[in-house]
Amino acid sequence: MKLSVSRLEGFSDGLIAIIITLMVLEIPLPKTITTAELLNFGKSILIFLASFIIVGTQWNRHYHLLDKVDTVSRSFVWKNLIFLCILSLIPLFMKWVLLFPNEVVPALGYAVVYILCDFVLRLLFRSILKENKDNIKFSKNRKTKSSFLRTIIAFDFLIAIIGFSILFPEFSIICFIILPVISSLFNLFIPEKNME
């Protein structure tokens, strides 16, 4: 049974707006106007901006995912809910990073949530193509191979950072935050071309 995509889009857009709102509300205001407090506040703003870019990029990709279809299956709706569930964890892990800015585990959790979110969204792309192969203009190009290669490189880079974090924990925290932002910006400026 096929369902209208408009209700799915409305629900998804509303939930993503709430996720972004929660992220900004998690930024702690400085208690005093000292250099240390202002630096911590600046760090919190940078982590929020990184999270905003990630969520915004995922929303953009989600929009393009549903742009060319009118109906979706019930199975796709559940897969979409799993994607939104993982995406909604970003504010939680952002708060964890803000509470423990010098610890590796919160930053690693933040990166893992991002990678899971990206992975599930890629599965959604495959699912929508499979369900609507007759209704979508399908282009076979090298994009699928390059997308897979990008995913493999990102995982290899993450494993290298985890190994390096044992020696230099401060470096790994920066990478766990920067890697998802760079990957999100890369996806933003080079969108999925599985659908035209």
PDB file of C-alpha atoms in Angstrom:
ATOM      1  CA  MET A   1       0.000   0.000   0.000  1.00  0.00           C
ATOM      2  CA  LYS A   2       1.347   3.421  -1.011  1.00  0.00           C
ATOM      3  CA  LEU A   3       1.032   6.523   1.171  1.00  0.00           C
ATOM      4  CA  SER A   4       1.139  10.194   0.240  1.00  0.00           C
ATOM      5  CA  VAL A   5       4.612  11.694   0.527  1.00  0.00           C
ATOM      6  CA  SER A   6       3.284  15.098   1.672  1.00  0.00           C
ATOM      7  CA  ARG A   7       2.411  13.878   5.199  1.00  0.00           C
ATOM      8  CA  LEU A   8       5.822  12.246   5.521  1.00  0.00           C
ATOM      9  CA  GLU A   9       7.532  15.472   4.397  1.00  0.00           C
ATOM     10  CA  GLY A  10       5.510  17.586   6.823  1.00  0.00           C
ATOM     11  CA  PHE A  11       6.273  15.302   9.767  1.00  0.00           C
ATOM     12  CA  SER A  12       9.963  15.070   8.870  1.00  0.00           C
ATOM     13  CA  ASP A  13      10.333  18.836   8.371  1.00  0.00           C
ATOM     14  CA  GLY A  14       8.598  19.541  11.690  1.00  0.00           C
ATOM     15  CA  LEU A  15      10.795  17.093  13.589  1.00  0.00           C
ATOM     16  CA  ILE A  16      13.981  18.464  12.021  1.00  0.00           C
ATOM     17  CA  ALA A  17      12.910  22.014  12.997  1.00  0.00           C
ATOM     18  CA  ILE A  18      12.454  20.811  16.584  1.00  0.00           C
ATOM     19  CA  ILE A  19      15.900  19.144  16.517  1.00  0.00           C
ATOM     20  CA  ILE A  20      17.533  22.426  15.468  1.00  0.00           C
ATOM     21  CA  THR A  21      15.617  24.346  18.142  1.00  0.00           C
ATOM     22  CA  LEU A  22      16.712  21.891  20.838  1.00  0.00           C
ATOM     23  CA  MET A  23      20.326  22.247  19.742  1.00  0.00           C
ATOM     24  CA  VAL A  24      20.355  26.010  20.207  1.00  0.00           C
ATOM     25  CA  LEU A  25      18.615  25.703  23.586  1.00  0.00           C
ATOM     26  CA  GLU A  26      21.388  23.371  24.801  1.00  0.00           C
ATOM     27  CA  ILE A  27      24.065  26.089  24.502  1.00  0.00           C
ATOM     28  CA  PRO A  28      24.933  27.175  28.050  1.00  0.00           C
ATOM     29  CA  LEU A  29      25.137  30.937  28.567  1.00  0.00           C
ATOM     30  CA  PRO A  30      28.251  32.241  30.322  1.00  0.00           C
ATOM     31  CA  LYS A  31      27.719  32.757  34.055  1.00  0.00           C
ATOM     32  CA  THR A  32      30.324  35.519  34.188  1.00  0.00           C
ATOM     33  CA  ILE A  33      32.081  37.704  31.648  1.00  0.00           C
ATOM     34  CA  THR A  34      35.562  36.239  31.957  1.00  0.00           C
ATOM     35  CA  THR A  35      37.935  35.120  29.235  1.00  0.00           C
ATOM     36  CA  ALA A  36      37.554  31.449  30.165  1.00  0.00           C
ATOM     37  CA  GLU A  37      33.726  31.645  30.177  1.00  0.00           C
ATOM     38  CA  LEU A  38      33.677  33.496  26.857  1.00  0.00           C
ATOM     39  CA  LEU A  39      36.037  30.931  25.298  1.00  0.00           C
ATOM     40  CA  ASN A  40      33.785  28.108  26.485  1.00  0.00           C
ATOM     41  CA  PHE A  41      30.764  29.966  25.103  1.00  0.00           C
ATOM     42  CA  GLY A  42      32.565  30.393  21.768  1.00  0.00           C
ATOM     43  CA  LYS A  43      33.375  26.655  21.714  1.00  0.00           C
ATOM     44  CA  SER A  44      29.721  25.875  22.395  1.00  0.00           C
ATOM     45  CA  ILE A  45      28.658  28.126  19.503  1.00  0.00           C
ATOM     46  CA  LEU A  46      31.131  26.383  17.172  1.00  0.00           C
ATOM     47  CA  ILE A  47      29.801  22.951  18.161  1.00  0.00           C
ATOM     48  CA  PHE A  48      26.243  24.235  17.586  1.00  0.00           C
ATOM     49  CA  LEU A  49      27.210  25.561  14.139  1.00  0.00           C
ATOM     50  CA  ALA A  50      28.776  22.194  13.293  1.00  0.00           C
ATOM     51  CA  SER A  51      25.603  20.418  14.401  1.00  0.00           C
ATOM     52  CA  PHE A  52      23.432  22.905  12.505  1.00  0.00           C
ATOM     53  CA  ILE A  53      25.412  22.272   9.300  1.00  0.00           C
ATOM     54  CA  ILE A  54      25.061  18.523   9.780  1.00  0.00           C
ATOM     55  CA  VAL A  55      21.306  18.610  10.443  1.00  0.00           C
ATOM     56  CA  GLY A  56      20.744  21.189   7.685  1.00  0.00           C
ATOM     57  CA  THR A  57      22.639  19.060   5.176  1.00  0.00           C
ATOM     58  CA  GLN A  58      20.679  15.968   6.178  1.00  0.00           C
ATOM     59  CA  TRP A  59      17.430  17.919   5.760  1.00  0.00           C
ATOM     60  CA  ASN A  60      18.572  19.084   2.300  1.00  0.00           C
ATOM     61  CA  ARG A  61      19.410  15.538   1.237  1.00  0.00           C
ATOM     62  CA  HIS A  62      16.101  14.295   2.680  1.00  0.00           C
ATOM     63  CA  TYR A  63      14.256  16.946   0.665  1.00  0.00           C
ATOM     64  CA  HIS A  64      15.956  15.787  -2.556  1.00  0.00           C
ATOM     65  CA  LEU A  65      15.168  12.205  -1.621  1.00  0.00           C
ATOM     66  CA  LEU A  66      11.407  12.860  -1.592  1.00  0.00           C
ATOM     67  CA  ASP A  67      11.314  15.534  -4.290  1.00  0.00           C
ATOM     68  CA  LYS A  68      10.643  13.232  -7.247  1.00  0.00           C
ATOM     69  CA  VAL A  69       8.071  10.875  -5.748  1.00  0.00           C
ATOM     70  CA  ASP A  70       4.394  11.235  -4.896  1.00  0.00           C
ATOM     71  CA  THR A  71       3.884   8.117  -2.782  1.00  0.00           C
ATOM     72  CA  VAL A  72       5.937   5.928  -0.458  1.00  0.00           C
ATOM     73  CA  SER A  73       5.445   2.480   1.033  1.00  0.00           C
ATOM     74  CA  ARG A  74       4.737   1.764   4.685  1.00  0.00           C
ATOM     75  CA  SER A  75       8.154   0.127   4.851  1.00  0.00           C
ATOM     76  CA  PHE A  76       9.758   3.374   3.679  1.00  0.00           C
ATOM     77  CA  VAL A  77       7.842   5.330   6.353  1.00  0.00           C
ATOM     78  CA  TRP A  78       9.365   3.100   9.050  1.00  0.00           C
ATOM     79  CA  LYS A  79      12.843   3.439   7.545  1.00  0.00           C
ATOM     80  CA  ASN A  80      12.334   7.209   7.528  1.00  0.00           C
ATOM     81  CA  LEU A  81      11.358   7.090  11.223  1.00  0.00           C
ATOM     82  CA  ILE A  82      14.609   5.258  11.993  1.00  0.00           C
ATOM     83  CA  PHE A  83      16.539   7.989  10.140  1.00  0.00           C
ATOM     84  CA  LEU A  84      14.722  10.723  12.103  1.00  0.00           C
ATOM     85  CA  CYS A  85      15.325   8.854  15.382  1.00  0.00           C
ATOM     86  CA  ILE A  86      19.070   8.769  14.768  1.00  0.00           C
ATOM     87  CA  LEU A  87      19.095  12.391  13.576  1.00  0.00           C
ATOM     88  CA  SER A  88      17.278  13.443  16.738  1.00  0.00           C
ATOM     89  CA  LEU A  89      20.185  12.062  18.806  1.00  0.00           C
ATOM     90  CA  ILE A  90      22.490  14.812  17.523  1.00  0.00           C
ATOM     91  CA  PRO A  91      21.365  17.380  20.166  1.00  0.00           C
ATOM     92  CA  LEU A  92      21.885  14.795  22.919  1.00  0.00           C
ATOM     93  CA  PHE A  93      25.418  14.017  21.815  1.00  0.00           C
ATOM     94  CA  MET A  94      26.079  17.701  21.220  1.00  0.00           C
ATOM     95  CA  LYS A  95      25.106  18.360  24.857  1.00  0.00           C
ATOM     96  CA  TRP A  96      27.409  15.548  25.978  1.00  0.00           C
ATOM     97  CA  VAL A  97      30.314  17.099  24.050  1.00  0.00           C
ATOM     98  CA  LEU A  98      29.512  20.493  25.586  1.00  0.00           C
ATOM     99  CA  LEU A  99      29.480  19.017  29.114  1.00  0.00           C
ATOM    100  CA  PHE A 100      32.760  17.121  28.604  1.00  0.00           C
ATOM    101  CA  PRO A 101      34.688  19.101  25.949  1.00  0.00           C
ATOM    102  CA  ASN A 102      38.037  17.460  26.771  1.00  0.00           C
ATOM    103  CA  GLU A 103      36.847  13.852  26.659  1.00  0.00           C
ATOM    104  CA  VAL A 104      37.135  11.533  23.661  1.00  0.00           C
ATOM    105  CA  VAL A 105      34.099   9.288  24.285  1.00  0.00           C
ATOM    106  CA  PRO A 106      31.415  12.024  23.840  1.00  0.00           C
ATOM    107  CA  ALA A 107      33.081  13.244  20.643  1.00  0.00           C
ATOM    108  CA  LEU A 108      33.327   9.667  19.377  1.00  0.00           C
ATOM    109  CA  GLY A 109      29.635   9.130  20.146  1.00  0.00           C
ATOM    110  CA  TYR A 110      28.819  12.318  18.225  1.00  0.00           C
ATOM    111  CA  ALA A 111      30.769  11.058  15.198  1.00  0.00           C
ATOM    112  CA  VAL A 112      29.155   7.602  15.363  1.00  0.00           C
ATOM    113  CA  VAL A 113      25.662   9.140  15.436  1.00  0.00           C
ATOM    114  CA  TYR A 114      26.561  11.205  12.370  1.00  0.00           C
ATOM    115  CA  ILE A 115      27.875   8.169  10.480  1.00  0.00           C
ATOM    116  CA  LEU A 116      24.774   6.118  11.364  1.00  0.00           C
ATOM    117  CA  CYS A 117      22.539   8.968  10.224  1.00  0.00           C
ATOM    118  CA  ASP A 118      24.419   9.253   6.918  1.00  0.00           C
ATOM    119  CA  PHE A 119      24.308   5.473   6.417  1.00  0.00           C
ATOM    120  CA  VAL A 120      20.536   5.236   7.034  1.00  0.00           C
ATOM    121  CA  LEU A 121      19.884   8.149   4.667  1.00  0.00           C
ATOM    122  CA  ARG A 122      21.860   6.329   1.964  1.00  0.00           C
ATOM    123  CA  LEU A 123      19.667   3.279   2.605  1.00  0.00           C
ATOM    124  CA  LEU A 124      16.604   5.514   2.191  1.00  0.00           C
ATOM    125  CA  PHE A 125      17.922   6.647  -1.204  1.00  0.00           C
ATOM    126  CA  ARG A 126      18.350   3.036  -2.295  1.00  0.00           C
ATOM    127  CA  SER A 127      14.909   2.126  -0.973  1.00  0.00           C
ATOM    128  CA  ILE A 128      13.123   4.976  -2.761  1.00  0.00           C
ATOM    129  CA  LEU A 129      14.889   4.121  -6.013  1.00  0.00           C
ATOM    130  CA  LYS A 130      13.907   0.482  -5.698  1.00  0.00           C
ATOM    131  CA  GLU A 131      10.263   1.283  -4.892  1.00  0.00           C
ATOM    132  CA  ASN A 132       9.885   3.884  -7.648  1.00  0.00           C
ATOM    133  CA  LYS A 133      12.229   2.661 -10.386  1.00  0.00           C
ATOM    134  CA  ASP A 134       9.495   2.999 -13.004  1.00  0.00           C
ATOM    135  CA  ASN A 135       8.525   6.546 -11.968  1.00  0.00           C
ATOM    136  CA  ILE A 136      11.957   8.109 -11.437  1.00  0.00           C
ATOM    137  CA  LYS A 137      14.304   9.134 -14.171  1.00  0.00           C
ATOM    138  CA  PHE A 138      17.167   6.846 -13.330  1.00  0.00           C
ATOM    139  CA  SER A 139      20.696   7.809 -14.339  1.00  0.00           C
ATOM    140  CA  LYS A 140      23.460   5.263 -14.214  1.00  0.00           C
ATOM    141  CA  ASN A 141      26.716   7.073 -13.664  1.00  0.00           C
ATOM    142  CA  ARG A 142      29.873   6.827 -11.626  1.00  0.00           C
ATOM    143  CA  LYS A 143      28.240   8.589  -8.669  1.00  0.00           C
ATOM    144  CA  THR A 144      27.247   5.335  -6.972  1.00  0.00           C
ATOM    145  CA  LYS A 145      30.849   4.087  -7.041  1.00  0.00           C
ATOM    146  CA  SER A 146      32.252   7.418  -5.834  1.00  0.00           C
ATOM    147  CA  SER A 147      29.628   7.565  -3.064  1.00  0.00           C
ATOM    148  CA  PHE A 148      30.638   4.091  -1.898  1.00  0.00           C
ATOM    149  CA  LEU A 149      34.324   5.050  -2.086  1.00  0.00           C
ATOM    150  CA  ARG A 150      33.660   8.197  -0.036  1.00  0.00           C
ATOM    151  CA  THR A 151      31.943   6.095   2.633  1.00  0.00           C
ATOM    152  CA  ILE A 152      34.881   3.641   2.796  1.00  0.00           C
ATOM    153  CA  ILE A 153      37.388   6.526   3.061  1.00  0.00           C
ATOM    154  CA  ALA A 154      35.334   8.147   5.852  1.00  0.00           C
ATOM    155  CA  PHE A 155      35.259   4.875   7.830  1.00  0.00           C
ATOM    156  CA  ASP A 156      39.018   4.361   7.344  1.00  0.00           C
ATOM    157  CA  PHE A 157      39.649   7.928   8.481  1.00  0.00           C
ATOM    158  CA  LEU A 158      37.456   7.396  11.555  1.00  0.00           C
ATOM    159  CA  ILE A 159      39.362   4.226  12.503  1.00  0.00           C
ATOM    160  CA  ALA A 160      42.673   6.093  12.108  1.00  0.00           C
ATOM    161  CA  ILE A 161      41.427   8.902  14.371  1.00  0.00           C
ATOM    162  CA  ILE A 162      40.261   6.408  17.003  1.00  0.00           C
ATOM    163  CA  GLY A 163      43.747   4.851  17.024  1.00  0.00           C
ATOM    164  CA  PHE A 164      45.405   8.267  17.145  1.00  0.00           C
ATOM    165  CA  SER A 165      43.107   9.377  19.979  1.00  0.00           C
ATOM    166  CA  ILE A 166      44.845   7.007  22.372  1.00  0.00           C
ATOM    167  CA  LEU A 167      48.007   9.106  22.034  1.00  0.00           C
ATOM    168  CA  PHE A 168      46.499  12.575  21.536  1.00  0.00           C
ATOM    169  CA  PRO A 169      42.899  12.833  22.881  1.00  0.00           C
ATOM    170  CA  GLU A 170      42.581  16.602  22.192  1.00  0.00           C
ATOM    171  CA  PHE A 171      43.320  16.081  18.491  1.00  0.00           C
ATOM    172  CA  SER A 172      40.709  13.353  18.167  1.00  0.00           C
ATOM    173  CA  ILE A 173      37.951  15.564  19.601  1.00  0.00           C
ATOM    174  CA  ILE A 174      38.626  18.204  16.950  1.00  0.00           C
ATOM    175  CA  CYS A 175      38.557  15.546  14.222  1.00  0.00           C
ATOM    176  CA  PHE A 176      35.363  13.916  15.486  1.00  0.00           C
ATOM    177  CA  ILE A 177      33.615  17.272  15.182  1.00  0.00           C
ATOM    178  CA  ILE A 178      35.323  18.449  11.972  1.00  0.00           C
ATOM    179  CA  LEU A 179      34.962  15.171  10.012  1.00  0.00           C
ATOM    180  CA  PRO A 180      31.148  15.182  10.060  1.00  0.00           C
ATOM    181  CA  VAL A 181      31.056  18.890   9.138  1.00  0.00           C
ATOM    182  CA  ILE A 182      33.420  18.450   6.172  1.00  0.00           C
ATOM    183  CA  SER A 183      31.507  15.379   5.037  1.00  0.00           C
ATOM    184  CA  SER A 184      28.188  17.243   5.372  1.00  0.00           C
ATOM    185  CA  LEU A 185      29.471  20.230   3.414  1.00  0.00           C
ATOM    186  CA  PHE A 186      30.859  17.866   0.773  1.00  0.00           C
ATOM    187  CA  ASN A 187      27.429  16.223   0.480  1.00  0.00           C
ATOM    188  CA  LEU A 188      25.776  19.652   0.365  1.00  0.00           C
ATOM    189  CA  PHE A 189      27.821  20.935  -2.548  1.00  0.00           C
ATOM    190  CA  ILE A 190      27.979  17.602  -4.376  1.00  0.00           C
ATOM    191  CA  PRO A 191      24.439  16.224  -3.972  1.00  0.00           C
ATOM    192  CA  GLU A 192      23.305  12.689  -4.641  1.00  0.00           C
ATOM    193  CA  LYS A 193      22.834  12.190  -8.370  1.00  0.00           C
ATOM    194  CA  ASN A 194      21.078   8.876  -8.210  1.00  0.00           C
ATOM    195  CA  MET A 195      17.921  10.807  -8.998  1.00  0.00           C
ATOM    196  CA  GLU A 196      17.719  13.629 -11.502  1.00  0.00           C
TER     197      GLU A 196
END
